[in-house]
PDB file of C-alpha atoms in Angstrom:
ATOM      1  CA  MET A   1     -39.941 -49.795 -25.667  1.00 63.00           C
ATOM      2  CA  GLU A   2     -36.423 -48.183 -24.779  1.00 68.00           C
ATOM      3  CA  GLU A   3     -36.579 -44.301 -25.463  1.00 74.00           C
ATOM      4  CA  LYS A   4     -34.089 -44.079 -28.515  1.00 71.00           C
ATOM      5  CA  PRO A   5     -32.144 -40.718 -29.963  1.00 73.00           C
ATOM      6  CA  GLN A   6     -34.284 -39.361 -32.457  1.00 75.00           C
ATOM      7  CA  GLY A   7     -32.436 -38.775 -35.779  1.00 74.00           C
ATOM      8  CA  CYS A   8     -33.912 -37.481 -39.315  1.00 71.00           C
ATOM      9  CA  ALA A   9     -34.481 -40.920 -40.737  1.00 73.00           C
ATOM     10  CA  ARG A  10     -37.719 -41.503 -42.066  1.00 75.00           C
ATOM     11  CA  VAL A  11     -37.998 -44.411 -39.310  1.00 81.00           C
ATOM     12  CA  THR A  12     -41.251 -46.628 -40.090  1.00 85.00           C
ATOM     13  CA  GLY A  13     -43.067 -49.809 -38.584  1.00 89.00           C
ATOM     14  CA  ALA A  14     -41.669 -52.942 -39.565  1.00 90.00           C
ATOM     15  CA  VAL A  15     -43.255 -56.300 -39.824  1.00 92.00           C
ATOM     16  CA  LEU A  16     -41.115 -59.022 -37.550  1.00 87.00           C
ATOM     17  CA  GLY A  17     -40.713 -62.791 -38.330  1.00 78.00           C
ATOM     18  CA  SER A  18     -39.381 -64.139 -42.050  1.00 60.00           C
ATOM     19  CA  PRO A  19     -38.144 -61.527 -44.292  1.00 57.00           C
ATOM     20  CA  PRO A  20     -40.137 -61.134 -47.296  1.00 52.00           C
ATOM     21  CA  SER A  21     -38.682 -64.134 -49.058  1.00 49.00           C
ATOM     22  CA  GLU A  22     -36.705 -64.048 -52.284  1.00 51.00           C
ATOM     23  CA  ASP A  23     -39.215 -64.780 -55.264  1.00 49.00           C
ATOM     24  CA  THR A  24     -38.169 -68.421 -56.212  1.00 47.00           C
ATOM     25  CA  PRO A  25     -39.013 -69.180 -60.529  1.00 48.00           C
ATOM     26  CA  GLN A  26     -41.568 -71.779 -59.302  1.00 52.00           C
ATOM     27  CA  THR A  27     -43.798 -68.969 -57.466  1.00 48.00           C
ATOM     28  CA  PRO A  28     -45.360 -66.125 -59.370  1.00 50.00           C
ATOM     29  CA  PRO A  29     -44.055 -63.201 -57.389  1.00 49.00           C
ATOM     30  CA  GLU A  30     -47.520 -61.440 -57.433  1.00 53.00           C
ATOM     31  CA  VAL A  31     -49.269 -64.389 -55.677  1.00 51.00           C
ATOM     32  CA  ALA A  32     -46.755 -65.022 -53.236  1.00 46.00           C
ATOM     33  CA  ARG A  33     -46.578 -61.147 -52.039  1.00 50.00           C
ATOM     34  CA  LYS A  34     -50.320 -60.984 -51.908  1.00 48.00           C
ATOM     35  CA  GLU A  35     -50.289 -63.941 -49.236  1.00 48.00           C
ATOM     36  CA  GLU A  36     -48.150 -61.877 -47.406  1.00 52.00           C
ATOM     37  CA  ARG A  37     -50.197 -58.792 -47.221  1.00 52.00           C
ATOM     38  CA  MET A  38     -53.109 -60.446 -45.906  1.00 56.00           C
ATOM     39  CA  SER A  39     -52.010 -62.634 -43.309  1.00 80.00           C
ATOM     40  CA  ALA A  40     -53.921 -61.200 -40.804  1.00 93.00           C
ATOM     41  CA  ARG A  41     -56.951 -63.314 -40.106  1.00 95.00           C
ATOM     42  CA  VAL A  42     -59.443 -64.252 -36.863  1.00 96.00           C
ATOM     43  CA  GLY A  43     -57.821 -67.220 -34.859  1.00 95.00           C
ATOM     44  CA  GLN A  44     -54.468 -66.868 -36.577  1.00 96.00           C
ATOM     45  CA  LYS A  45     -51.134 -65.204 -35.086  1.00 96.00           C
ATOM     46  CA  ALA A  46     -51.440 -61.428 -35.215  1.00 97.00           C
ATOM     47  CA  PRO A  47     -48.612 -60.608 -37.165  1.00 97.00           C
ATOM     48  CA  ASP A  48     -45.480 -59.065 -35.022  1.00 96.00           C
ATOM     49  CA  PHE A  49     -44.318 -55.877 -35.437  1.00 97.00           C
ATOM     50  CA  ASN A  50     -41.813 -53.031 -34.529  1.00 97.00           C
ATOM     51  CA  ALA A  51     -42.705 -49.378 -34.935  1.00 97.00           C
ATOM     52  CA  PRO A  52     -41.809 -46.125 -33.595  1.00 97.00           C
ATOM     53  CA  ALA A  53     -44.348 -44.527 -31.271  1.00 97.00           C
ATOM     54  CA  TYR A  54     -45.328 -41.019 -28.987  1.00 97.00           C
ATOM     55  CA  TYR A  55     -46.292 -42.053 -25.799  1.00 97.00           C
ATOM     56  CA  ARG A  56     -47.037 -39.745 -22.969  1.00 96.00           C
ATOM     57  CA  GLY A  57     -44.689 -36.853 -23.978  1.00 95.00           C
ATOM     58  CA  SER A  58     -41.575 -39.212 -25.130  1.00 96.00           C
ATOM     59  CA  PHE A  59     -40.802 -41.487 -28.065  1.00 97.00           C
ATOM     60  CA  LYS A  60     -40.725 -45.078 -27.857  1.00 96.00           C
ATOM     61  CA  ASN A  61     -40.282 -48.161 -29.750  1.00 96.00           C
ATOM     62  CA  VAL A  62     -43.067 -50.843 -29.599  1.00 97.00           C
ATOM     63  CA  GLN A  63     -42.796 -54.422 -30.291  1.00 97.00           C
ATOM     64  CA  LEU A  64     -46.313 -56.214 -30.016  1.00 97.00           C
ATOM     65  CA  SER A  65     -44.846 -59.591 -28.835  1.00 97.00           C
ATOM     66  CA  ASP A  66     -43.594 -57.875 -25.877  1.00 98.00           C
ATOM     67  CA  TYR A  67     -47.358 -57.469 -24.895  1.00 98.00           C
ATOM     68  CA  LEU A  68     -47.853 -61.535 -24.832  1.00 97.00           C
ATOM     69  CA  GLY A  69     -49.847 -61.881 -21.894  1.00 97.00           C
ATOM     70  CA  LYS A  70     -51.917 -58.967 -22.367  1.00 97.00           C
ATOM     71  CA  TRP A  71     -55.081 -58.370 -24.210  1.00 98.00           C
ATOM     72  CA  ILE A  72     -54.437 -55.797 -27.197  1.00 98.00           C
ATOM     73  CA  LEU A  73     -57.112 -53.421 -28.913  1.00 98.00           C
ATOM     74  CA  LEU A  74     -54.932 -52.307 -32.235  1.00 98.00           C
ATOM     75  CA  CYS A  75     -56.702 -49.415 -33.882  1.00 97.00           C
ATOM     76  CA  PHE A  76     -55.561 -48.110 -37.235  1.00 97.00           C
ATOM     77  CA  TYR A  77     -56.671 -44.460 -38.950  1.00 96.00           C
ATOM     78  CA  PRO A  78     -56.806 -42.927 -41.920  1.00 96.00           C
ATOM     79  CA  GLY A  79     -54.259 -40.099 -40.607  1.00 96.00           C
ATOM     80  CA  ASP A  80     -53.474 -37.475 -38.021  1.00 96.00           C
ATOM     81  CA  PHE A  81     -55.734 -34.151 -37.766  1.00 93.00           C
ATOM     82  CA  THR A  82     -58.675 -36.088 -39.621  1.00 86.00           C
ATOM     83  CA  PHE A  83     -62.172 -35.532 -38.773  1.00 74.00           C
ATOM     84  CA  VAL A  84     -63.654 -38.321 -37.276  1.00 68.00           C
TER      85      VAL A  84
ATOM     86  CA  MET B   1     -58.998 -41.469 -31.404  1.00 88.00           C
ATOM     87  CA  SER B   2     -59.828 -39.246 -28.581  1.00 90.00           C
ATOM     88  CA  ALA B   3     -62.778 -41.737 -28.574  1.00 92.00           C
ATOM     89  CA  VAL B   4     -60.853 -44.674 -28.033  1.00 94.00           C
ATOM     90  CA  ALA B   5     -58.847 -42.714 -25.500  1.00 94.00           C
ATOM     91  CA  ASP B   6     -62.298 -41.412 -23.559  1.00 93.00           C
ATOM     92  CA  LYS B   7     -62.685 -45.157 -22.624  1.00 94.00           C
ATOM     93  CA  TYR B   8     -58.921 -46.371 -22.071  1.00 96.00           C
ATOM     94  CA  SER B   9     -59.585 -46.350 -18.193  1.00 95.00           C
ATOM     95  CA  GLU B  10     -62.199 -48.685 -18.906  1.00 96.00           C
ATOM     96  CA  LEU B  11     -60.332 -50.774 -21.255  1.00 97.00           C
ATOM     97  CA  GLN B  12     -57.243 -50.679 -18.563  1.00 97.00           C
ATOM     98  CA  ALA B  13     -59.416 -52.033 -16.109  1.00 97.00           C
ATOM     99  CA  LEU B  14     -59.853 -54.834 -18.294  1.00 97.00           C
ATOM    100  CA  GLY B  15     -56.000 -55.462 -18.976  1.00 97.00           C
ATOM    101  CA  VAL B  16     -56.717 -53.997 -22.309  1.00 98.00           C
ATOM    102  CA  GLU B  17     -52.982 -52.224 -23.927  1.00 98.00           C
ATOM    103  CA  VAL B  18     -54.236 -49.639 -26.403  1.00 98.00           C
ATOM    104  CA  PHE B  19     -52.363 -48.961 -29.472  1.00 98.00           C
ATOM    105  CA  SER B  20     -53.141 -46.504 -32.523  1.00 97.00           C
ATOM    106  CA  CYS B  21     -51.523 -46.466 -35.596  1.00 98.00           C
ATOM    107  CA  SER B  22     -51.260 -44.226 -38.914  1.00 97.00           C
ATOM    108  CA  VAL B  23     -48.914 -43.562 -41.530  1.00 97.00           C
ATOM    109  CA  ASP B  24     -48.311 -40.179 -39.966  1.00 97.00           C
ATOM    110  CA  SER B  25     -44.747 -39.973 -38.362  1.00 96.00           C
ATOM    111  CA  HIS B  26     -44.172 -40.209 -34.419  1.00 96.00           C
ATOM    112  CA  PHE B  27     -43.299 -36.619 -34.666  1.00 96.00           C
ATOM    113  CA  VAL B  28     -46.903 -35.619 -36.127  1.00 97.00           C
ATOM    114  CA  HIS B  29     -48.388 -37.607 -33.428  1.00 97.00           C
ATOM    115  CA  LYS B  30     -47.009 -35.488 -30.945  1.00 97.00           C
ATOM    116  CA  MET B  31     -48.329 -32.350 -32.944  1.00 97.00           C
ATOM    117  CA  TRP B  32     -51.995 -33.849 -33.114  1.00 96.00           C
ATOM    118  CA  ASN B  33     -51.728 -34.874 -29.200  1.00 96.00           C
ATOM    119  CA  ASP B  34     -50.431 -31.098 -28.043  1.00 96.00           C
ATOM    120  CA  HIS B  35     -52.451 -29.235 -30.706  1.00 95.00           C
ATOM    121  CA  GLU B  36     -55.700 -30.844 -30.774  1.00 95.00           C
ATOM    122  CA  LEU B  37     -56.184 -34.017 -28.834  1.00 95.00           C
ATOM    123  CA  SER B  38     -55.387 -32.787 -25.483  1.00 94.00           C
ATOM    124  CA  LYS B  39     -58.202 -30.428 -25.783  1.00 94.00           C
ATOM    125  CA  MET B  40     -60.627 -33.075 -25.973  1.00 93.00           C
ATOM    126  CA  VAL B  41     -58.957 -35.484 -23.776  1.00 92.00           C
ATOM    127  CA  GLU B  42     -58.045 -34.658 -20.216  1.00 92.00           C
ATOM    128  CA  GLY B  43     -53.887 -34.855 -19.731  1.00 93.00           C
ATOM    129  CA  GLY B  44     -53.767 -35.905 -23.607  1.00 95.00           C
ATOM    130  CA  ILE B  45     -53.592 -39.802 -25.406  1.00 96.00           C
ATOM    131  CA  PRO B  46     -52.979 -42.126 -23.002  1.00 96.00           C
ATOM    132  CA  PHE B  47     -51.808 -44.476 -25.281  1.00 97.00           C
ATOM    133  CA  HIS B  48     -48.970 -45.707 -27.561  1.00 98.00           C
ATOM    134  CA  MET B  49     -49.214 -43.676 -30.916  1.00 98.00           C
ATOM    135  CA  LEU B  50     -47.492 -46.454 -33.328  1.00 98.00           C
ATOM    136  CA  SER B  51     -46.070 -44.373 -37.028  1.00 98.00           C
ATOM    137  CA  ASP B  52     -46.113 -46.792 -39.862  1.00 97.00           C
ATOM    138  CA  GLN B  53     -45.038 -44.882 -42.722  1.00 96.00           C
ATOM    139  CA  ALA B  54     -44.144 -47.061 -45.324  1.00 96.00           C
ATOM    140  CA  GLY B  55     -47.626 -48.885 -44.344  1.00 97.00           C
ATOM    141  CA  ASN B  56     -45.518 -52.420 -43.922  1.00 96.00           C
ATOM    142  CA  ILE B  57     -47.646 -52.870 -40.796  1.00 97.00           C
ATOM    143  CA  GLY B  58     -51.097 -51.844 -42.264  1.00 97.00           C
ATOM    144  CA  ARG B  59     -50.238 -54.697 -45.108  1.00 96.00           C
ATOM    145  CA  ALA B  60     -49.732 -57.143 -43.036  1.00 97.00           C
ATOM    146  CA  TYR B  61     -52.740 -56.493 -41.297  1.00 97.00           C
ATOM    147  CA  GLY B  62     -54.454 -56.218 -44.808  1.00 96.00           C
ATOM    148  CA  VAL B  63     -56.193 -52.549 -44.059  1.00 97.00           C
ATOM    149  CA  TYR B  64     -53.447 -50.679 -46.239  1.00 97.00           C
ATOM    150  CA  ASP B  65     -55.007 -48.562 -48.995  1.00 96.00           C
ATOM    151  CA  GLU B  66     -52.417 -48.655 -51.771  1.00 95.00           C
ATOM    152  CA  ALA B  67     -54.274 -46.031 -54.269  1.00 95.00           C
ATOM    153  CA  GLN B  68     -54.549 -43.559 -51.380  1.00 94.00           C
ATOM    154  CA  GLY B  69     -51.255 -44.211 -49.558  1.00 95.00           C
ATOM    155  CA  ILE B  70     -53.244 -44.304 -45.757  1.00 96.00           C
ATOM    156  CA  GLU B  71     -54.454 -47.130 -43.482  1.00 97.00           C
ATOM    157  CA  LEU B  72     -58.214 -48.044 -43.111  1.00 96.00           C
ATOM    158  CA  ARG B  73     -60.153 -48.272 -39.915  1.00 96.00           C
ATOM    159  CA  GLY B  74     -59.146 -51.598 -38.736  1.00 97.00           C
ATOM    160  CA  ARG B  75     -59.911 -52.782 -35.197  1.00 98.00           C
ATOM    161  CA  PHE B  76     -58.069 -55.804 -34.042  1.00 98.00           C
ATOM    162  CA  ILE B  77     -58.378 -57.687 -30.709  1.00 98.00           C
ATOM    163  CA  ILE B  78     -55.220 -59.716 -29.838  1.00 98.00           C
ATOM    164  CA  ASP B  79     -55.415 -61.816 -26.674  1.00 98.00           C
ATOM    165  CA  PRO B  80     -52.697 -62.824 -24.660  1.00 98.00           C
ATOM    166  CA  ASP B  81     -51.519 -65.494 -26.445  1.00 98.00           C
ATOM    167  CA  GLY B  82     -51.098 -63.229 -29.535  1.00 97.00           C
ATOM    168  CA  VAL B  83     -54.001 -64.479 -31.248  1.00 98.00           C
ATOM    169  CA  ILE B  84     -56.132 -62.309 -33.624  1.00 98.00           C
ATOM    170  CA  GLN B  85     -59.799 -62.865 -31.778  1.00 98.00           C
ATOM    171  CA  ALA B  86     -62.009 -59.781 -33.671  1.00 98.00           C
ATOM    172  CA  MET B  87     -61.366 -57.628 -36.725  1.00 97.00           C
ATOM    173  CA  GLU B  88     -63.709 -55.085 -37.578  1.00 97.00           C
ATOM    174  CA  VAL B  89     -62.740 -52.686 -40.821  1.00 97.00           C
ATOM    175  CA  LEU B  90     -64.176 -49.579 -42.149  1.00 95.00           C
ATOM    176  CA  THR B  91     -63.557 -47.157 -44.766  1.00 93.00           C
ATOM    177  CA  PRO B  92     -62.371 -43.447 -43.650  1.00 91.00           C
ATOM    178  CA  PRO B  93     -65.807 -41.459 -43.122  1.00 91.00           C
ATOM    179  CA  VAL B  94     -67.610 -43.441 -40.471  1.00 93.00           C
ATOM    180  CA  GLY B  95     -66.187 -44.199 -37.206  1.00 92.00           C
ATOM    181  CA  ARG B  96     -65.774 -46.391 -34.772  1.00 93.00           C
ATOM    182  CA  ARG B  97     -68.189 -47.145 -31.740  1.00 95.00           C
ATOM    183  CA  ILE B  98     -65.614 -48.032 -29.036  1.00 96.00           C
ATOM    184  CA  ALA B  99     -68.076 -49.093 -26.514  1.00 96.00           C
ATOM    185  CA  GLU B 100     -68.569 -52.612 -29.193  1.00 97.00           C
ATOM    186  CA  SER B 101     -64.692 -52.997 -28.893  1.00 97.00           C
ATOM    187  CA  VAL B 102     -65.298 -53.125 -25.078  1.00 97.00           C
ATOM    188  CA  ARG B 103     -68.129 -55.458 -24.857  1.00 98.00           C
ATOM    189  CA  GLN B 104     -66.424 -57.812 -27.701  1.00 98.00           C
ATOM    190  CA  VAL B 105     -63.382 -57.908 -25.105  1.00 98.00           C
ATOM    191  CA  GLN B 106     -65.507 -58.856 -22.035  1.00 98.00           C
ATOM    192  CA  ALA B 107     -67.118 -61.675 -24.116  1.00 98.00           C
ATOM    193  CA  PHE B 108     -63.673 -62.617 -25.335  1.00 98.00           C
ATOM    194  CA  GLN B 109     -62.233 -62.884 -21.674  1.00 98.00           C
ATOM    195  CA  LEU B 110     -65.352 -64.848 -20.540  1.00 97.00           C
ATOM    196  CA  VAL B 111     -64.747 -67.442 -23.072  1.00 97.00           C
ATOM    197  CA  ARG B 112     -61.469 -67.866 -22.625  1.00 97.00           C
ATOM    198  CA  ALA B 113     -61.783 -67.818 -18.782  1.00 97.00           C
ATOM    199  CA  SER B 114     -64.220 -70.452 -19.084  1.00 96.00           C
ATOM    200  CA  LYS B 115     -61.589 -72.248 -21.206  1.00 95.00           C
ATOM    201  CA  GLY B 116     -64.444 -72.261 -24.202  1.00 90.00           C
ATOM    202  CA  THR B 117     -66.719 -73.921 -22.278  1.00 95.00           C
ATOM    203  CA  GLU B 118     -69.024 -71.121 -22.774  1.00 95.00           C
ATOM    204  CA  ALA B 119     -70.165 -69.080 -25.184  1.00 95.00           C
ATOM    205  CA  THR B 120     -72.164 -65.725 -25.570  1.00 96.00           C
ATOM    206  CA  PRO B 121     -74.776 -65.166 -27.843  1.00 94.00           C
ATOM    207  CA  ALA B 122     -75.688 -62.523 -30.451  1.00 93.00           C
ATOM    208  CA  GLY B 123     -76.600 -59.180 -28.432  1.00 93.00           C
ATOM    209  CA  TRP B 124     -74.456 -60.627 -24.957  1.00 95.00           C
ATOM    210  CA  MET B 125     -73.839 -57.868 -22.228  1.00 96.00           C
ATOM    211  CA  PRO B 126     -71.907 -58.513 -19.374  1.00 96.00           C
ATOM    212  CA  GLY B 127     -73.998 -60.031 -17.071  1.00 94.00           C
ATOM    213  CA  GLN B 128     -76.583 -61.765 -19.116  1.00 93.00           C
ATOM    214  CA  PRO B 129     -76.904 -65.409 -19.448  1.00 92.00           C
ATOM    215  CA  VAL B 130     -74.021 -67.336 -21.412  1.00 94.00           C
ATOM    216  CA  LEU B 131     -74.510 -70.171 -23.500  1.00 94.00           C
ATOM    217  CA  ARG B 132     -73.030 -73.802 -22.513  1.00 92.00           C
ATOM    218  CA  PRO B 133     -72.744 -75.555 -25.597  1.00 91.00           C
ATOM    219  CA  GLY B 134     -73.060 -79.490 -25.589  1.00 90.00           C
ATOM    220  CA  PRO B 135     -75.344 -82.225 -26.426  1.00 91.00           C
ATOM    221  CA  ASP B 136     -78.314 -81.110 -24.191  1.00 89.00           C
ATOM    222  CA  LEU B 137     -78.318 -77.410 -25.473  1.00 91.00           C
ATOM    223  CA  VAL B 138     -78.624 -78.845 -29.153  1.00 91.00           C
ATOM    224  CA  GLY B 139     -82.278 -77.728 -30.773  1.00 91.00           C
ATOM    225  CA  ASN B 140     -82.820 -75.929 -27.277  1.00 89.00           C
ATOM    226  CA  VAL B 141     -81.241 -72.907 -27.150  1.00 89.00           C
ATOM    227  CA  TRP B 142     -84.713 -71.659 -27.363  1.00 89.00           C
ATOM    228  CA  LYS B 143     -85.483 -72.504 -23.899  1.00 89.00           C
ATOM    229  CA  VAL B 144     -82.631 -70.743 -22.410  1.00 88.00           C
ATOM    230  CA  TRP B 145     -82.003 -67.634 -25.092  1.00 89.00           C
ATOM    231  CA  LYS B 146     -84.425 -65.349 -27.169  1.00 87.00           C
ATOM    232  CA  PRO B 147     -83.430 -62.734 -29.761  1.00 85.00           C
ATOM    233  CA  ASN B 148     -85.838 -59.966 -28.354  1.00 79.00           C
ATOM    234  CA  GLU B 149     -84.637 -59.811 -24.598  1.00 71.00           C
TER     235      GLU B 149
END
């Protein structure tokens, strides 16, 4: 939530928690990665993340787990300046 | 996003925090807000607009389209314990109906407040009767609820 100085680096959202594990010889890497990708399911914990955000005139950092105790509506959309 | 902003005060009254997320930078979010959205929504977008340029969050939620490099219209309701209670994903050309998200939040809040003793039937709207699942309700739903009422 803190306001950070804005550099020119290409900052992006990141998923928190266990970092992507190195592929072990036993597990086919394709399968391992696919499971990691599709971890959002109803009845399961929402993947935690940290992301830069624009909020009422300033730039903030949002971490989902900071909002435990509140209901969250998280809406993804294809892109800014699209029509729908 | 202006449609979500339009319902923001209603969502806030229900204790809901809103986050929007796309692969645009937070700088572009600012431009979109300043140059377009603020003309549709009084005061501009009132909630956090997240930037996920690498698609990491979208991938974790299963809404990142690798071929197009965009995020699909995924909508997630997350409860106070951090558990996903509802999700809906649309392809880009069809927009959401935010009123339905509001209704679902109200239904999940009712179920949570009842500690799971109550459930909402299909089409339930706030104020309408709820179901109390138990031995007495088995085979007797028709007595307390009809699909066309």
